[in-house]
Coordinates of C-alpha atoms in Angstrom, one line a residue:
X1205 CA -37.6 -36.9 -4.2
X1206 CA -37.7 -35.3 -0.6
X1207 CA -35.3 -32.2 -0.6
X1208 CA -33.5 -31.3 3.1
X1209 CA -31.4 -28.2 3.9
X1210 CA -28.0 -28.5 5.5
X1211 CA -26.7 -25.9 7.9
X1212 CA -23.3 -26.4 8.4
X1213 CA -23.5 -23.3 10.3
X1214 CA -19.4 -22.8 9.2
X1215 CA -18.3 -19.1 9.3
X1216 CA -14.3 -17.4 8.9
X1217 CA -12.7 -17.2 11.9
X1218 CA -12.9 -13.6 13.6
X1219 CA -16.8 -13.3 12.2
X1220 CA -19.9 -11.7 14.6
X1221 CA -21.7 -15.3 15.4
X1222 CA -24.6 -13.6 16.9
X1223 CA -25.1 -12.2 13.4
X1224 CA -23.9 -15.3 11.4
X1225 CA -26.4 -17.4 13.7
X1226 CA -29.2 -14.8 12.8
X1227 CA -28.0 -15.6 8.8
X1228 CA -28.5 -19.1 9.4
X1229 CA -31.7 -19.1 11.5
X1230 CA -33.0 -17.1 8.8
X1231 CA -31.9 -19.9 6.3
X1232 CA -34.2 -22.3 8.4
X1233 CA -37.3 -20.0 8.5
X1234 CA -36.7 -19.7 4.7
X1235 CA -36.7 -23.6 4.0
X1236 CA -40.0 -24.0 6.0
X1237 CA -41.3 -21.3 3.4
X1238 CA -40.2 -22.5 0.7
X1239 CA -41.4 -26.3 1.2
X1240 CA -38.4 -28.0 2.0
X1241 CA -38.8 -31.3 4.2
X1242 CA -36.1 -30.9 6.8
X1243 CA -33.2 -29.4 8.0
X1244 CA -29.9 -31.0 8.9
X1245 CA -27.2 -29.8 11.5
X1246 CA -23.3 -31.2 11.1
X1247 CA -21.3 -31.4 14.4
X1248 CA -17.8 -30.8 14.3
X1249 CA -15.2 -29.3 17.5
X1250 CA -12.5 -27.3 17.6
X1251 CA -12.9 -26.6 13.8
X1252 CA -10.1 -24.3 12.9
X1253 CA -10.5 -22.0 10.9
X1254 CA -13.5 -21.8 10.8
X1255 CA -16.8 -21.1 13.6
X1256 CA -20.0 -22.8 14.3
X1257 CA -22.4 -23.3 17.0
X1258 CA -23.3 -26.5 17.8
X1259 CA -25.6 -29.0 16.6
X1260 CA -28.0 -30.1 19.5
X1261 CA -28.7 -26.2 20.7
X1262 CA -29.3 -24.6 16.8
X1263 CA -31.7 -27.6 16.1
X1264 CA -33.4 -27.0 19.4
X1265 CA -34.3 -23.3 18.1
X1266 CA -35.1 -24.4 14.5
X1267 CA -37.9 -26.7 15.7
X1268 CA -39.5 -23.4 17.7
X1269 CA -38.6 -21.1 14.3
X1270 CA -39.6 -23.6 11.7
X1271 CA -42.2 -26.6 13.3
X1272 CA -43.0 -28.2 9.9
X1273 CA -39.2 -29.0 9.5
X1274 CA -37.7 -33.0 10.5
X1275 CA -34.8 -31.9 12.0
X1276 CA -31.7 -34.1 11.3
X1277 CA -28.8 -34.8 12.9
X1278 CA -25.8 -35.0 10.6
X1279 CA -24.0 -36.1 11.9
X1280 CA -23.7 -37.1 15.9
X1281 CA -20.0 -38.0 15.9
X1282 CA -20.8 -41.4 18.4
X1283 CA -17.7 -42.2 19.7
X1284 CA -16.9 -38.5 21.5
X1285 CA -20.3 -39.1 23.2
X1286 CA -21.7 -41.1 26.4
X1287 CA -24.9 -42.6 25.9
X1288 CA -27.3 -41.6 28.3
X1289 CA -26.2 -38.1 27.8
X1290 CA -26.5 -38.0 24.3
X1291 CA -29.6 -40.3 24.3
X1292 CA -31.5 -38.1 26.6
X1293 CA -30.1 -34.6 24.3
X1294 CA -32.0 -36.5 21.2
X1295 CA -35.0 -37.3 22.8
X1296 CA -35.3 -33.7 24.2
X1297 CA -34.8 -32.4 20.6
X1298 CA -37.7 -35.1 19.5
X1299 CA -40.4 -34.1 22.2
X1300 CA -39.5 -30.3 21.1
X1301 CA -40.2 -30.9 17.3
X1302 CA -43.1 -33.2 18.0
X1303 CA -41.5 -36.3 16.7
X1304 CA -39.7 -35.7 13.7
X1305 CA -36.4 -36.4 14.5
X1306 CA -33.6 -38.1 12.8
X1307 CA -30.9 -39.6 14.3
X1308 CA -27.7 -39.4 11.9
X1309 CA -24.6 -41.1 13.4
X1310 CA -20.9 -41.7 12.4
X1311 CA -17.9 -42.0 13.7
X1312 CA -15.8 -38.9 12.7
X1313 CA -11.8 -38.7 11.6
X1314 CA -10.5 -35.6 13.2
X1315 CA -7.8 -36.5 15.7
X1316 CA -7.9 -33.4 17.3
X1317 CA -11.5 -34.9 18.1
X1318 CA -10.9 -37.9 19.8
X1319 CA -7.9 -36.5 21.5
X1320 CA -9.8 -33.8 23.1
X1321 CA -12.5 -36.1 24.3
X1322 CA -9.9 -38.5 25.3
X1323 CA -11.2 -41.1 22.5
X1324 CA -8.4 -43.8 21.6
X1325 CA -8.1 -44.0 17.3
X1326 CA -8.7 -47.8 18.1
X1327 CA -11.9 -50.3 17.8
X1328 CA -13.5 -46.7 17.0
X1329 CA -16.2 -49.1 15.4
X1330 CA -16.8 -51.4 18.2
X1331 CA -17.1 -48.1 20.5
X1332 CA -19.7 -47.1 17.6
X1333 CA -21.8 -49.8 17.7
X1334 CA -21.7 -50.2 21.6
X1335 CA -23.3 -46.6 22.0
X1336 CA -25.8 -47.0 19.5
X1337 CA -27.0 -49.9 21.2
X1338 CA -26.9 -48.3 24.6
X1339 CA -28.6 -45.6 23.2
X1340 CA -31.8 -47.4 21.2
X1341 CA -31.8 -49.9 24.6
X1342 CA -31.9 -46.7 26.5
X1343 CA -34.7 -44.9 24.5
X1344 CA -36.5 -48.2 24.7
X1345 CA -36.4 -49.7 27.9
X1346 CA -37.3 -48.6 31.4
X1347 CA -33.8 -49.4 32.9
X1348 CA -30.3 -50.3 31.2
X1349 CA -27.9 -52.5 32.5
X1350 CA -25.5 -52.3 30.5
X1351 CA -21.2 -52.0 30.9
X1352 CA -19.5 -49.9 28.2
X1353 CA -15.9 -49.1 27.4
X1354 CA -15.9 -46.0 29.4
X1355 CA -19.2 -45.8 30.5
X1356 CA -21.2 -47.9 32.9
X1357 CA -25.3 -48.0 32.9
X1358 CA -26.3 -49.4 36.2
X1359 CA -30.4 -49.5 35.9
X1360 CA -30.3 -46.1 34.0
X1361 CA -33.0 -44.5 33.4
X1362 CA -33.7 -42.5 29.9
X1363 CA -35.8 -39.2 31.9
X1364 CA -37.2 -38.2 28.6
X1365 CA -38.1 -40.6 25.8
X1366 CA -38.4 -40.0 22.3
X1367 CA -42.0 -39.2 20.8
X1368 CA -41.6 -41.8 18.1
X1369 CA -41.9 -45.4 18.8
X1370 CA -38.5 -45.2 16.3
X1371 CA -36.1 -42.7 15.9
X1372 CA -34.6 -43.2 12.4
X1373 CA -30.9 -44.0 12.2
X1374 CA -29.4 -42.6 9.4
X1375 CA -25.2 -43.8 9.4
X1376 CA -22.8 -42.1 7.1
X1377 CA -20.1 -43.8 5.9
X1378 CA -17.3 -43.2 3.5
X1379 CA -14.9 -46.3 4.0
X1380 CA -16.6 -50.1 2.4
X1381 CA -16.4 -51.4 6.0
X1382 CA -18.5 -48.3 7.6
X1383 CA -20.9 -49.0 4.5
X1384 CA -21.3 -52.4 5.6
X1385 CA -22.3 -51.3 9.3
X1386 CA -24.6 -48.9 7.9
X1387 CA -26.5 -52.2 5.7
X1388 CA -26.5 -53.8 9.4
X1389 CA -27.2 -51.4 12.0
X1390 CA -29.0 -48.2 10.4
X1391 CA -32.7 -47.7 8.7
X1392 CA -30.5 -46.5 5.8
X1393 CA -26.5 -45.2 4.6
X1394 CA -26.5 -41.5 4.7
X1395 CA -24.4 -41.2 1.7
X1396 CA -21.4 -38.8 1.6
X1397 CA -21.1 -35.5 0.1
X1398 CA -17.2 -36.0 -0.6
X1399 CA -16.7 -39.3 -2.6
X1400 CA -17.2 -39.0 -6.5
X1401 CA -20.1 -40.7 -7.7
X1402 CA -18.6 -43.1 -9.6
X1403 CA -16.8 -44.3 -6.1
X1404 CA -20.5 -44.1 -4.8
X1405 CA -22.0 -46.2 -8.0
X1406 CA -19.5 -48.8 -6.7
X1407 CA -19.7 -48.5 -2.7
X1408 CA -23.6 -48.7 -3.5
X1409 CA -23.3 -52.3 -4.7
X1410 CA -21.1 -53.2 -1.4
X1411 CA -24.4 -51.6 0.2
X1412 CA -26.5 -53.7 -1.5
X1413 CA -24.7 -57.0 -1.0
X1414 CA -24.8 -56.5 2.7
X1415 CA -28.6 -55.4 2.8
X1416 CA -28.9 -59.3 1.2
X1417 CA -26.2 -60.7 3.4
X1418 CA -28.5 -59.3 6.7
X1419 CA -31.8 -59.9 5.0
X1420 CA -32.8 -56.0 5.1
X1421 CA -34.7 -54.9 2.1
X1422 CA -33.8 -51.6 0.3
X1423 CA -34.1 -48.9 2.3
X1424 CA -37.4 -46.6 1.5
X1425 CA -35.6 -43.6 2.0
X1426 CA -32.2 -43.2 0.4
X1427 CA -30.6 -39.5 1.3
X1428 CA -27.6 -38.5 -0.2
X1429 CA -25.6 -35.2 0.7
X1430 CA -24.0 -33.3 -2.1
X1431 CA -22.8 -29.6 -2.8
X1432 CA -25.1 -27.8 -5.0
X1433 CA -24.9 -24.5 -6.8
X1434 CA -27.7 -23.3 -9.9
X1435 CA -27.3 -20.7 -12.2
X1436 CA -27.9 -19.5 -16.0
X1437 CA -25.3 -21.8 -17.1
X1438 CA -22.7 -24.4 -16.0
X1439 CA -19.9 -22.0 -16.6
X1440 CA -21.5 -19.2 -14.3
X1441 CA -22.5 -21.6 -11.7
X1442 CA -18.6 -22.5 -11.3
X1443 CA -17.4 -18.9 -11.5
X1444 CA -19.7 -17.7 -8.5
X1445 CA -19.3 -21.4 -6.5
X1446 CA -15.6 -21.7 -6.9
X1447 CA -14.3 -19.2 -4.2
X1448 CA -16.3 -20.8 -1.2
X1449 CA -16.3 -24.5 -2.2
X1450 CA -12.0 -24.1 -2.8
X1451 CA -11.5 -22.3 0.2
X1452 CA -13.7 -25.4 2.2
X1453 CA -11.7 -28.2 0.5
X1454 CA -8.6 -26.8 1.2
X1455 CA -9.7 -26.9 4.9
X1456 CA -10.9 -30.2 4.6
X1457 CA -8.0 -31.4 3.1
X1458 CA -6.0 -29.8 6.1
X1459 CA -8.2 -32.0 8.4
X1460 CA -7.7 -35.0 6.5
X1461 CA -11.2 -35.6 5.3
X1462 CA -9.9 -37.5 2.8
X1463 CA -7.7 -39.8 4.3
X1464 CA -10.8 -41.6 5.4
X1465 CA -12.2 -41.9 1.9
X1466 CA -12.2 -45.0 -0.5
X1467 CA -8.3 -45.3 -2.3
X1468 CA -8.0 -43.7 -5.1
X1469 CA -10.7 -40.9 -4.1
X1470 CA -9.0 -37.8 -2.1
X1471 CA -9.0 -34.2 -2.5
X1472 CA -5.8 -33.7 -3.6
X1473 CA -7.1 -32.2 -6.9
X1474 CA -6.7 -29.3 -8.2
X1475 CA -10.7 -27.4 -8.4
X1476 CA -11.6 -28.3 -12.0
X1477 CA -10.7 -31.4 -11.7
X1478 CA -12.7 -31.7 -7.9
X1479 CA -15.6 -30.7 -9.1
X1480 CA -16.1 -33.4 -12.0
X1481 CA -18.2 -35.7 -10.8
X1482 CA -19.0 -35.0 -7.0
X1483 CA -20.8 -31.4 -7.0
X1484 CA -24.1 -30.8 -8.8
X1485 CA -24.0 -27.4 -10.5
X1486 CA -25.2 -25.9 -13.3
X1487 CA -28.3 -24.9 -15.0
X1488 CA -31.5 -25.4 -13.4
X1489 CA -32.3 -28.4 -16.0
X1490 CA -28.5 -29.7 -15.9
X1491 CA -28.8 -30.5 -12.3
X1492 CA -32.7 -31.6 -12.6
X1493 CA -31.0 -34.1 -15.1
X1494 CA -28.5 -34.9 -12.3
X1495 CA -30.9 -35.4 -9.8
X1496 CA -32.8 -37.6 -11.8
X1497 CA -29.6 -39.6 -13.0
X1498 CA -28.8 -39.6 -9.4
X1499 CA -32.1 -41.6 -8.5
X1500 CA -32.3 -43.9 -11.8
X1501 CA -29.0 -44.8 -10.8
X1502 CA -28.6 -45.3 -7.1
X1503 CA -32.4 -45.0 -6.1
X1504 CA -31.4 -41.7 -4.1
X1505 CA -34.7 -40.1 -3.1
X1506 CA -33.9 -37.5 -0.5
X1507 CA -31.1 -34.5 -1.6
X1508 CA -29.7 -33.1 1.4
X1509 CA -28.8 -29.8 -0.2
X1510 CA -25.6 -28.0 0.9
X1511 CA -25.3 -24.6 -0.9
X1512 CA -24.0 -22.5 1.6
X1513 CA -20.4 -22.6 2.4
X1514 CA -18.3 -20.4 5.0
X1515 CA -17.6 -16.8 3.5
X1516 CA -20.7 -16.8 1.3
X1517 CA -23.4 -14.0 1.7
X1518 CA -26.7 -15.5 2.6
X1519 CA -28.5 -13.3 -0.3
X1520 CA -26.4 -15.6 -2.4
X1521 CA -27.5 -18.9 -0.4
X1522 CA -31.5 -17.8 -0.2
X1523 CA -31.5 -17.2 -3.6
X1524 CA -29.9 -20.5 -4.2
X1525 CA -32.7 -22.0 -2.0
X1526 CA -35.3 -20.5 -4.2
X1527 CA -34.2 -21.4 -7.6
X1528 CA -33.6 -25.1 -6.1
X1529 CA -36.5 -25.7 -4.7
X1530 CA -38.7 -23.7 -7.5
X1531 CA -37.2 -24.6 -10.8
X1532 CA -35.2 -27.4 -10.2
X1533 CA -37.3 -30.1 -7.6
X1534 CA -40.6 -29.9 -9.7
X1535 CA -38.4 -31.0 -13.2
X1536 CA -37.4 -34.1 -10.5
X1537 CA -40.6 -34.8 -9.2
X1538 CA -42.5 -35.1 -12.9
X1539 CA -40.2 -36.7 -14.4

């Protein structure tokens, strides 16, 4: 099992970003250290209450920082985006981390978001899929023709192309019908960090009817995203992760995260009852035997690891690193 960092990079309101940035560029140095395959960036705007540089620019310095590292996008909210902008941003960010990008894609929920950009709420999937394929043409092709819904590409030219023959396409999803585009369009589904598992258990088999349905085999790389916290015991690991992962919920809730999830899965819980099946915390073996339930179960082979949430000191999150990566991934690997 391949184990990734995420930075969301999320910090209170009112916090010195120069020095939050140096926490989380220090976070990247440490995961190159410490073994980890790659790092992933989120991208969110105008993300009340909280601060966070953005994605394309933080990568950009991880991949002089930390070289070994893929760097992953995830996600690159599509629809807020024109094509040969963002198509020529991600090849950039391949050349500069000699080819070991990831292109993670979806289509966001935040109405404050496609407001500002001036994004209509409808055919939000249609607008998707016509900038992924303007994109792919672009990194691929000499010169686009191509007319968009709000963009035009008259013999365009892609200035800089990628380094790989392939950039992979990773597409989250949270709703059945996104996990169906995922099947179709992407090299894999990026799965969520917010549905419980047994939603995911189900929304797995709609993934798996679709992969037949398009004649796509399994993917080879199945990454999941999930919230992870490791301590002396289950009871310990909930005391110390409770502040930060309540106070990030409640935000999320407040965005409406979870009016884009699966019915009957939503946030509108109180913690204890959150936390039962959608975060992996507890002792190092508990969430070894998690992770390994996780990949018996769902063929997950890549944990995208998010242990550091806004308000939390980065001792806290290093050592979380450590103790994940040390005493919890070898248990995974042999068993």
């Amino acid at each position: 099992m391949k184990l990734s960092l995420i930075i969301r990079g999320q910090h209170p309101a009112g916090a010195d970003m120069r020095a939050r940035l140096a926490d989380d560029l220090a976070l990247a140095r440490r995961a190159e250290q410490l073994s980890y395959d790659g790092l992933v960036k989120g991208s969110h705007y105008s993300a009340y209450p909280f601060q966070a540089v953005q994605q394309v620019p933080f990568l950009a310095q991880v991949a002089a920082l930390a070289p070994r590292l893929r760097l992953v996008c995830g996600l690159v909210l599509l629809p807020l985006h024109k094509p040969l902008d963002i198509a020529e941003q991600l090849a950039t960010l391949d050349v500069m981390c000699g080819g070991k990008l990831v292109f993670g894609c979806g289509i966001g929920y935040r109405d404050v978001e496609f407001e500002a950009f001036g994004v209509p709420r409808g055919a939000l999937g249609a607008r998707f899929e016509e900038i992924l394929l303007a994109v792919q043409r672009l990194w691929a092709e000499d010169f686009v023709d191509m007319q968009g819904n709000g963009f035009a590409l008259a013999h365009a030219n892609c200035s800089v192309k990628p380094v790989q023959a392939h950039v992979p396409v990773w597409i989250g999803a949270n709703a059945d019908v996104a996990i169906r585009r995922a099947a179709r369009l992407g090299d894999c589904w990026y799965i969520n960090p917010h549905n419980a598992l047994v939603t995911i258990a189900r929304q797995m088999e709609v993934y798996r009817r679709a992969l037949d349905e398009y004649k796509k085999p399994f993917p080879s790389e199945m990454p999941m995203r999930r919230e992870v916290f490791v301590a002396r015991t289950r009871g310990e690991a909930i005391r110390l992760a409770r502040p930060y992962l309540e106070a990030k919920y409640k935000a999320y809730r407040a965005w409406g995260q979870d009016k884009v999830m699966p019915q009957g899965d939503h946030f509108d819980h109180g913690f204890d009852d959150l936390l039962e099946d959608r975060f992996l915390l507890g002792a190092p073996t508990e969430v070894a035997g998690q992770l390994i339930a996780l990949r018996d179960r769902l063929e997950v082979n890549h944990l995208v690891a998010s242990l550091h949430w806004p308000g939390m000191p980065n001792s806290l999150a290093l050592e979380q690193m450590q103790i994940l990566a040390e005493e919890v991934m070898p248990a995974v690997r042999s068993a």
